[in-house]
């Protein structure tokens, strides 16, 4: 028994700092991942130990399609972010603070699914908004999955996190925002 205990004490989880297991077997990390998956209505497609792999999964969309989506986001009326117009915005804005692409315009979303559980979006001013549906944002050349439809949302938001999950790099500077495919080195949008 003492030999077994000393072997297990050599194992220290980097996530919860407990002894006796590694990250790949951490019950706290698994619970966090399962909670996130339940909250967003998705099943994990990767085993837990694969979630931290540094090689990004290849995008499931073509680079030219993504380029068209980014170009659409860059054709923004400079005053639309400051507008008090409560109408539906047709412009898209890069936003690093949202977990999913979001829009209030259900017309631009295809393959809509009703949320079978309450997904609440919390805004910077501490207000809350309900996600009513999810689907795919569709342009002439592109469809981007896992988009939230939030009827009370004032702006259409492109999730920087979702772009990064596709294996893309998003760089912000005083010159703007650059989205780059690290595999090809191609800048997809500025």
PDB file of C-alpha atoms in Angstrom:
ATOM      1  CA  UNK A   1       0.000   0.000   0.000  1.00  0.00           C
ATOM      2  CA  UNK A   2       2.837   2.409   0.788  1.00  0.00           C
ATOM      3  CA  UNK A   3       4.427   1.852  -2.625  1.00  0.00           C
ATOM      4  CA  UNK A   4       1.137   2.622  -4.328  1.00  0.00           C
ATOM      5  CA  UNK A   5       0.698   5.822  -2.342  1.00  0.00           C
ATOM      6  CA  UNK A   6       4.173   7.082  -3.228  1.00  0.00           C
ATOM      7  CA  UNK A   7       3.595   6.394  -6.937  1.00  0.00           C
ATOM      8  CA  UNK A   8       0.321   8.322  -6.875  1.00  0.00           C
ATOM      9  CA  UNK A   9       1.877  11.227  -4.947  1.00  0.00           C
ATOM     10  CA  UNK A  10       4.297  11.727  -7.864  1.00  0.00           C
ATOM     11  CA  UNK A  11       1.273  12.563 -10.010  1.00  0.00           C
ATOM     12  CA  UNK A  12       0.202  16.182  -9.615  1.00  0.00           C
ATOM     13  CA  UNK A  13      -2.619  17.682 -11.648  1.00  0.00           C
ATOM     14  CA  UNK A  14      -1.707  20.988 -13.242  1.00  0.00           C
ATOM     15  CA  UNK A  15      -5.373  22.040 -13.307  1.00  0.00           C
ATOM     16  CA  UNK A  16      -6.541  21.504  -9.704  1.00  0.00           C
ATOM     17  CA  UNK A  17      -3.065  21.062  -8.137  1.00  0.00           C
ATOM     18  CA  UNK A  18      -4.201  17.852  -6.401  1.00  0.00           C
ATOM     19  CA  UNK A  19      -1.934  14.855  -6.106  1.00  0.00           C
ATOM     20  CA  UNK A  20      -2.776  11.406  -7.421  1.00  0.00           C
ATOM     21  CA  UNK A  21      -3.825  12.212 -10.996  1.00  0.00           C
ATOM     22  CA  UNK A  22      -2.845  14.225 -14.070  1.00  0.00           C
ATOM     23  CA  UNK A  23      -4.921  16.758 -16.066  1.00  0.00           C
ATOM     24  CA  UNK A  24      -6.195  14.009 -18.373  1.00  0.00           C
ATOM     25  CA  UNK A  25      -7.972  12.322 -15.440  1.00  0.00           C
ATOM     26  CA  UNK A  26      -8.901  15.422 -13.416  1.00  0.00           C
ATOM     27  CA  UNK A  27     -12.518  15.160 -12.217  1.00  0.00           C
ATOM     28  CA  UNK A  28     -12.781  18.945 -11.715  1.00  0.00           C
ATOM     29  CA  UNK A  29     -11.600  19.653 -15.271  1.00  0.00           C
ATOM     30  CA  UNK A  30     -13.944  17.019 -16.712  1.00  0.00           C
ATOM     31  CA  UNK A  31     -16.864  18.469 -14.736  1.00  0.00           C
ATOM     32  CA  UNK A  32     -16.057  21.968 -16.013  1.00  0.00           C
ATOM     33  CA  UNK A  33     -15.912  20.711 -19.603  1.00  0.00           C
ATOM     34  CA  UNK A  34     -19.162  18.739 -19.228  1.00  0.00           C
ATOM     35  CA  UNK A  35     -20.895  21.778 -17.699  1.00  0.00           C
ATOM     36  CA  UNK A  36     -19.774  23.964 -20.614  1.00  0.00           C
ATOM     37  CA  UNK A  37     -20.951  21.365 -23.119  1.00  0.00           C
ATOM     38  CA  UNK A  38     -24.361  21.130 -21.433  1.00  0.00           C
ATOM     39  CA  UNK A  39     -24.670  24.923 -21.301  1.00  0.00           C
ATOM     40  CA  UNK A  40     -24.080  25.258 -25.036  1.00  0.00           C
ATOM     41  CA  UNK A  41     -25.952  22.097 -26.025  1.00  0.00           C
ATOM     42  CA  UNK A  42     -23.014  20.284 -27.566  1.00  0.00           C
ATOM     43  CA  UNK A  43     -21.242  17.031 -26.963  1.00  0.00           C
ATOM     44  CA  UNK A  44     -17.486  16.964 -26.701  1.00  0.00           C
ATOM     45  CA  UNK A  45     -16.065  15.579 -29.924  1.00  0.00           C
ATOM     46  CA  UNK A  46     -12.551  15.183 -28.516  1.00  0.00           C
ATOM     47  CA  UNK A  47     -11.326  13.133 -25.594  1.00  0.00           C
ATOM     48  CA  UNK A  48     -10.364  15.379 -22.689  1.00  0.00           C
ATOM     49  CA  UNK A  49      -6.633  14.846 -23.120  1.00  0.00           C
ATOM     50  CA  UNK A  50      -6.907  15.995 -26.753  1.00  0.00           C
ATOM     51  CA  UNK A  51      -8.453  19.321 -25.801  1.00  0.00           C
ATOM     52  CA  UNK A  52      -5.081  20.894 -25.018  1.00  0.00           C
ATOM     53  CA  UNK A  53      -3.272  19.718 -28.157  1.00  0.00           C
ATOM     54  CA  UNK A  54      -1.310  22.581 -29.698  1.00  0.00           C
ATOM     55  CA  UNK A  55      -1.880  21.526 -33.320  1.00  0.00           C
ATOM     56  CA  UNK A  56      -5.145  23.178 -34.313  1.00  0.00           C
ATOM     57  CA  UNK A  57      -7.807  21.211 -36.109  1.00  0.00           C
ATOM     58  CA  UNK A  58      -8.093  22.263 -39.746  1.00  0.00           C
ATOM     59  CA  UNK A  59     -11.003  24.595 -40.454  1.00  0.00           C
ATOM     60  CA  UNK A  60     -14.131  22.950 -41.802  1.00  0.00           C
ATOM     61  CA  UNK A  61     -14.682  25.935 -44.105  1.00  0.00           C
ATOM     62  CA  UNK A  62     -12.599  27.092 -47.025  1.00  0.00           C
ATOM     63  CA  UNK A  63     -10.258  30.030 -46.680  1.00  0.00           C
ATOM     64  CA  UNK A  64     -11.981  31.902 -49.501  1.00  0.00           C
ATOM     65  CA  UNK A  65     -15.335  31.512 -47.735  1.00  0.00           C
ATOM     66  CA  UNK A  66     -13.872  32.791 -44.498  1.00  0.00           C
ATOM     67  CA  UNK A  67     -12.257  35.666 -46.391  1.00  0.00           C
ATOM     68  CA  UNK A  68     -15.706  36.666 -47.706  1.00  0.00           C
ATOM     69  CA  UNK A  69     -17.100  36.608 -44.164  1.00  0.00           C
ATOM     70  CA  UNK A  70     -14.250  38.753 -42.836  1.00  0.00           C
ATOM     71  CA  UNK A  71     -14.612  41.167 -45.757  1.00  0.00           C
ATOM     72  CA  UNK A  72     -18.289  41.546 -44.882  1.00  0.00           C
ATOM     73  CA  UNK A  73     -17.307  42.309 -41.272  1.00  0.00           C
ATOM     74  CA  UNK A  74     -14.850  44.937 -42.454  1.00  0.00           C
ATOM     75  CA  UNK A  75     -17.431  46.782 -44.562  1.00  0.00           C
ATOM     76  CA  UNK A  76     -18.704  48.518 -41.442  1.00  0.00           C
ATOM     77  CA  UNK A  77     -20.297  51.933 -41.376  1.00  0.00           C
ATOM     78  CA  UNK A  78     -18.044  53.834 -38.971  1.00  0.00           C
ATOM     79  CA  UNK A  79     -21.025  55.329 -37.140  1.00  0.00           C
ATOM     80  CA  UNK A  80     -23.058  52.161 -36.690  1.00  0.00           C
ATOM     81  CA  UNK A  81     -21.408  51.208 -33.392  1.00  0.00           C
ATOM     82  CA  UNK A  82     -22.498  54.526 -31.897  1.00  0.00           C
ATOM     83  CA  UNK A  83     -25.994  54.467 -33.326  1.00  0.00           C
ATOM     84  CA  UNK A  84     -29.035  54.513 -31.084  1.00  0.00           C
ATOM     85  CA  UNK A  85     -31.159  53.057 -33.861  1.00  0.00           C
ATOM     86  CA  UNK A  86     -32.908  50.009 -32.481  1.00  0.00           C
ATOM     87  CA  UNK A  87     -33.252  48.455 -35.928  1.00  0.00           C
ATOM     88  CA  UNK A  88     -31.416  45.312 -36.930  1.00  0.00           C
ATOM     89  CA  UNK A  89     -27.771  45.923 -37.781  1.00  0.00           C
ATOM     90  CA  UNK A  90     -26.462  44.362 -40.987  1.00  0.00           C
ATOM     91  CA  UNK A  91     -22.815  44.998 -40.072  1.00  0.00           C
ATOM     92  CA  UNK A  92     -20.702  42.492 -38.175  1.00  0.00           C
ATOM     93  CA  UNK A  93     -18.148  43.399 -35.500  1.00  0.00           C
ATOM     94  CA  UNK A  94     -15.210  41.368 -34.215  1.00  0.00           C
ATOM     95  CA  UNK A  95     -15.625  40.825 -30.481  1.00  0.00           C
ATOM     96  CA  UNK A  96     -13.323  38.940 -28.152  1.00  0.00           C
ATOM     97  CA  UNK A  97     -15.810  38.967 -25.282  1.00  0.00           C
ATOM     98  CA  UNK A  98     -18.373  36.572 -26.720  1.00  0.00           C
ATOM     99  CA  UNK A  99     -18.205  32.796 -26.773  1.00  0.00           C
ATOM    100  CA  UNK A 100     -20.211  32.433 -29.992  1.00  0.00           C
ATOM    101  CA  UNK A 101     -21.085  34.485 -33.045  1.00  0.00           C
ATOM    102  CA  UNK A 102     -24.297  36.372 -32.184  1.00  0.00           C
ATOM    103  CA  UNK A 103     -27.030  38.199 -34.044  1.00  0.00           C
ATOM    104  CA  UNK A 104     -30.555  39.437 -33.465  1.00  0.00           C
ATOM    105  CA  UNK A 105     -31.366  38.963 -37.151  1.00  0.00           C
ATOM    106  CA  UNK A 106     -32.783  35.456 -37.488  1.00  0.00           C
ATOM    107  CA  UNK A 107     -33.205  36.018 -41.243  1.00  0.00           C
ATOM    108  CA  UNK A 108     -29.441  35.724 -41.811  1.00  0.00           C
ATOM    109  CA  UNK A 109     -29.313  32.417 -39.911  1.00  0.00           C
ATOM    110  CA  UNK A 110     -30.030  29.039 -41.499  1.00  0.00           C
ATOM    111  CA  UNK A 111     -30.504  25.572 -39.967  1.00  0.00           C
ATOM    112  CA  UNK A 112     -32.066  27.145 -36.877  1.00  0.00           C
ATOM    113  CA  UNK A 113     -32.594  25.062 -33.764  1.00  0.00           C
ATOM    114  CA  UNK A 114     -34.644  26.130 -30.747  1.00  0.00           C
ATOM    115  CA  UNK A 115     -32.570  26.186 -27.553  1.00  0.00           C
ATOM    116  CA  UNK A 116     -33.898  23.373 -25.397  1.00  0.00           C
ATOM    117  CA  UNK A 117     -32.417  24.977 -22.298  1.00  0.00           C
ATOM    118  CA  UNK A 118     -31.997  28.567 -21.144  1.00  0.00           C
ATOM    119  CA  UNK A 119     -28.785  30.103 -22.444  1.00  0.00           C
ATOM    120  CA  UNK A 120     -28.360  33.569 -20.985  1.00  0.00           C
ATOM    121  CA  UNK A 121     -25.926  36.155 -22.343  1.00  0.00           C
ATOM    122  CA  UNK A 122     -24.549  38.600 -19.779  1.00  0.00           C
ATOM    123  CA  UNK A 123     -23.505  41.967 -21.171  1.00  0.00           C
ATOM    124  CA  UNK A 124     -20.861  44.437 -20.015  1.00  0.00           C
ATOM    125  CA  UNK A 125     -23.530  46.586 -18.323  1.00  0.00           C
ATOM    126  CA  UNK A 126     -24.725  43.546 -16.306  1.00  0.00           C
ATOM    127  CA  UNK A 127     -27.953  43.136 -18.237  1.00  0.00           C
ATOM    128  CA  UNK A 128     -29.016  39.687 -19.418  1.00  0.00           C
ATOM    129  CA  UNK A 129     -30.368  38.499 -22.750  1.00  0.00           C
ATOM    130  CA  UNK A 130     -31.861  35.155 -23.698  1.00  0.00           C
ATOM    131  CA  UNK A 131     -30.545  33.092 -26.612  1.00  0.00           C
ATOM    132  CA  UNK A 132     -33.663  31.792 -28.365  1.00  0.00           C
ATOM    133  CA  UNK A 133     -32.123  29.771 -31.200  1.00  0.00           C
ATOM    134  CA  UNK A 134     -28.825  28.642 -32.657  1.00  0.00           C
ATOM    135  CA  UNK A 135     -27.902  28.074 -36.269  1.00  0.00           C
ATOM    136  CA  UNK A 136     -25.463  28.985 -39.007  1.00  0.00           C
ATOM    137  CA  UNK A 137     -24.695  32.493 -40.221  1.00  0.00           C
ATOM    138  CA  UNK A 138     -25.004  32.407 -43.955  1.00  0.00           C
ATOM    139  CA  UNK A 139     -23.585  34.748 -46.567  1.00  0.00           C
ATOM    140  CA  UNK A 140     -23.407  34.134 -50.294  1.00  0.00           C
ATOM    141  CA  UNK A 141     -20.171  32.165 -49.872  1.00  0.00           C
ATOM    142  CA  UNK A 142     -20.051  31.035 -46.278  1.00  0.00           C
ATOM    143  CA  UNK A 143     -21.897  29.325 -43.488  1.00  0.00           C
ATOM    144  CA  UNK A 144     -20.534  29.594 -39.937  1.00  0.00           C
ATOM    145  CA  UNK A 145     -22.024  27.198 -37.386  1.00  0.00           C
ATOM    146  CA  UNK A 146     -22.924  27.710 -33.725  1.00  0.00           C
ATOM    147  CA  UNK A 147     -24.322  31.222 -34.051  1.00  0.00           C
ATOM    148  CA  UNK A 148     -26.597  32.420 -31.253  1.00  0.00           C
ATOM    149  CA  UNK A 149     -29.805  34.287 -32.087  1.00  0.00           C
ATOM    150  CA  UNK A 150     -30.321  36.884 -29.351  1.00  0.00           C
ATOM    151  CA  UNK A 151     -33.400  39.002 -30.207  1.00  0.00           C
ATOM    152  CA  UNK A 152     -32.464  41.932 -27.924  1.00  0.00           C
ATOM    153  CA  UNK A 153     -28.894  42.205 -29.239  1.00  0.00           C
ATOM    154  CA  UNK A 154     -28.130  45.556 -30.927  1.00  0.00           C
ATOM    155  CA  UNK A 155     -25.075  44.469 -32.964  1.00  0.00           C
ATOM    156  CA  UNK A 156     -23.992  41.388 -34.896  1.00  0.00           C
ATOM    157  CA  UNK A 157     -20.860  39.936 -33.293  1.00  0.00           C
ATOM    158  CA  UNK A 158     -18.136  37.723 -34.753  1.00  0.00           C
ATOM    159  CA  UNK A 159     -16.625  35.660 -31.960  1.00  0.00           C
ATOM    160  CA  UNK A 160     -12.843  35.922 -31.937  1.00  0.00           C
ATOM    161  CA  UNK A 161     -12.818  32.751 -29.839  1.00  0.00           C
ATOM    162  CA  UNK A 162     -14.722  30.778 -32.461  1.00  0.00           C
ATOM    163  CA  UNK A 163     -12.286  31.949 -35.148  1.00  0.00           C
ATOM    164  CA  UNK A 164      -9.408  30.775 -32.947  1.00  0.00           C
ATOM    165  CA  UNK A 165     -11.143  27.417 -32.438  1.00  0.00           C
ATOM    166  CA  UNK A 166     -11.010  27.031 -36.230  1.00  0.00           C
ATOM    167  CA  UNK A 167      -7.230  27.256 -35.943  1.00  0.00           C
ATOM    168  CA  UNK A 168      -6.993  30.868 -37.090  1.00  0.00           C
ATOM    169  CA  UNK A 169      -4.945  33.625 -35.497  1.00  0.00           C
ATOM    170  CA  UNK A 170      -6.626  36.936 -34.707  1.00  0.00           C
ATOM    171  CA  UNK A 171      -4.306  39.888 -34.073  1.00  0.00           C
ATOM    172  CA  UNK A 172      -5.404  43.307 -32.825  1.00  0.00           C
ATOM    173  CA  UNK A 173      -3.197  46.367 -33.142  1.00  0.00           C
ATOM    174  CA  UNK A 174      -3.474  50.128 -33.531  1.00  0.00           C
ATOM    175  CA  UNK A 175      -3.822  49.453 -37.265  1.00  0.00           C
ATOM    176  CA  UNK A 176      -6.864  47.224 -36.884  1.00  0.00           C
ATOM    177  CA  UNK A 177      -7.587  43.527 -36.727  1.00  0.00           C
ATOM    178  CA  UNK A 178      -5.863  40.852 -38.831  1.00  0.00           C
ATOM    179  CA  UNK A 179      -7.163  37.302 -39.201  1.00  0.00           C
ATOM    180  CA  UNK A 180      -4.499  34.882 -40.391  1.00  0.00           C
ATOM    181  CA  UNK A 181      -4.341  31.204 -41.306  1.00  0.00           C
ATOM    182  CA  UNK A 182      -1.093  29.979 -39.683  1.00  0.00           C
ATOM    183  CA  UNK A 183      -0.899  26.903 -41.938  1.00  0.00           C
ATOM    184  CA  UNK A 184      -0.739  28.912 -45.155  1.00  0.00           C
ATOM    185  CA  UNK A 185       0.522  32.191 -43.694  1.00  0.00           C
ATOM    186  CA  UNK A 186      -2.267  33.965 -45.587  1.00  0.00           C
ATOM    187  CA  UNK A 187      -3.896  37.021 -44.020  1.00  0.00           C
ATOM    188  CA  UNK A 188      -7.614  36.479 -44.497  1.00  0.00           C
ATOM    189  CA  UNK A 189      -8.772  39.889 -43.452  1.00  0.00           C
ATOM    190  CA  UNK A 190      -7.685  43.188 -42.003  1.00  0.00           C
TER     191      UNK A 190
END
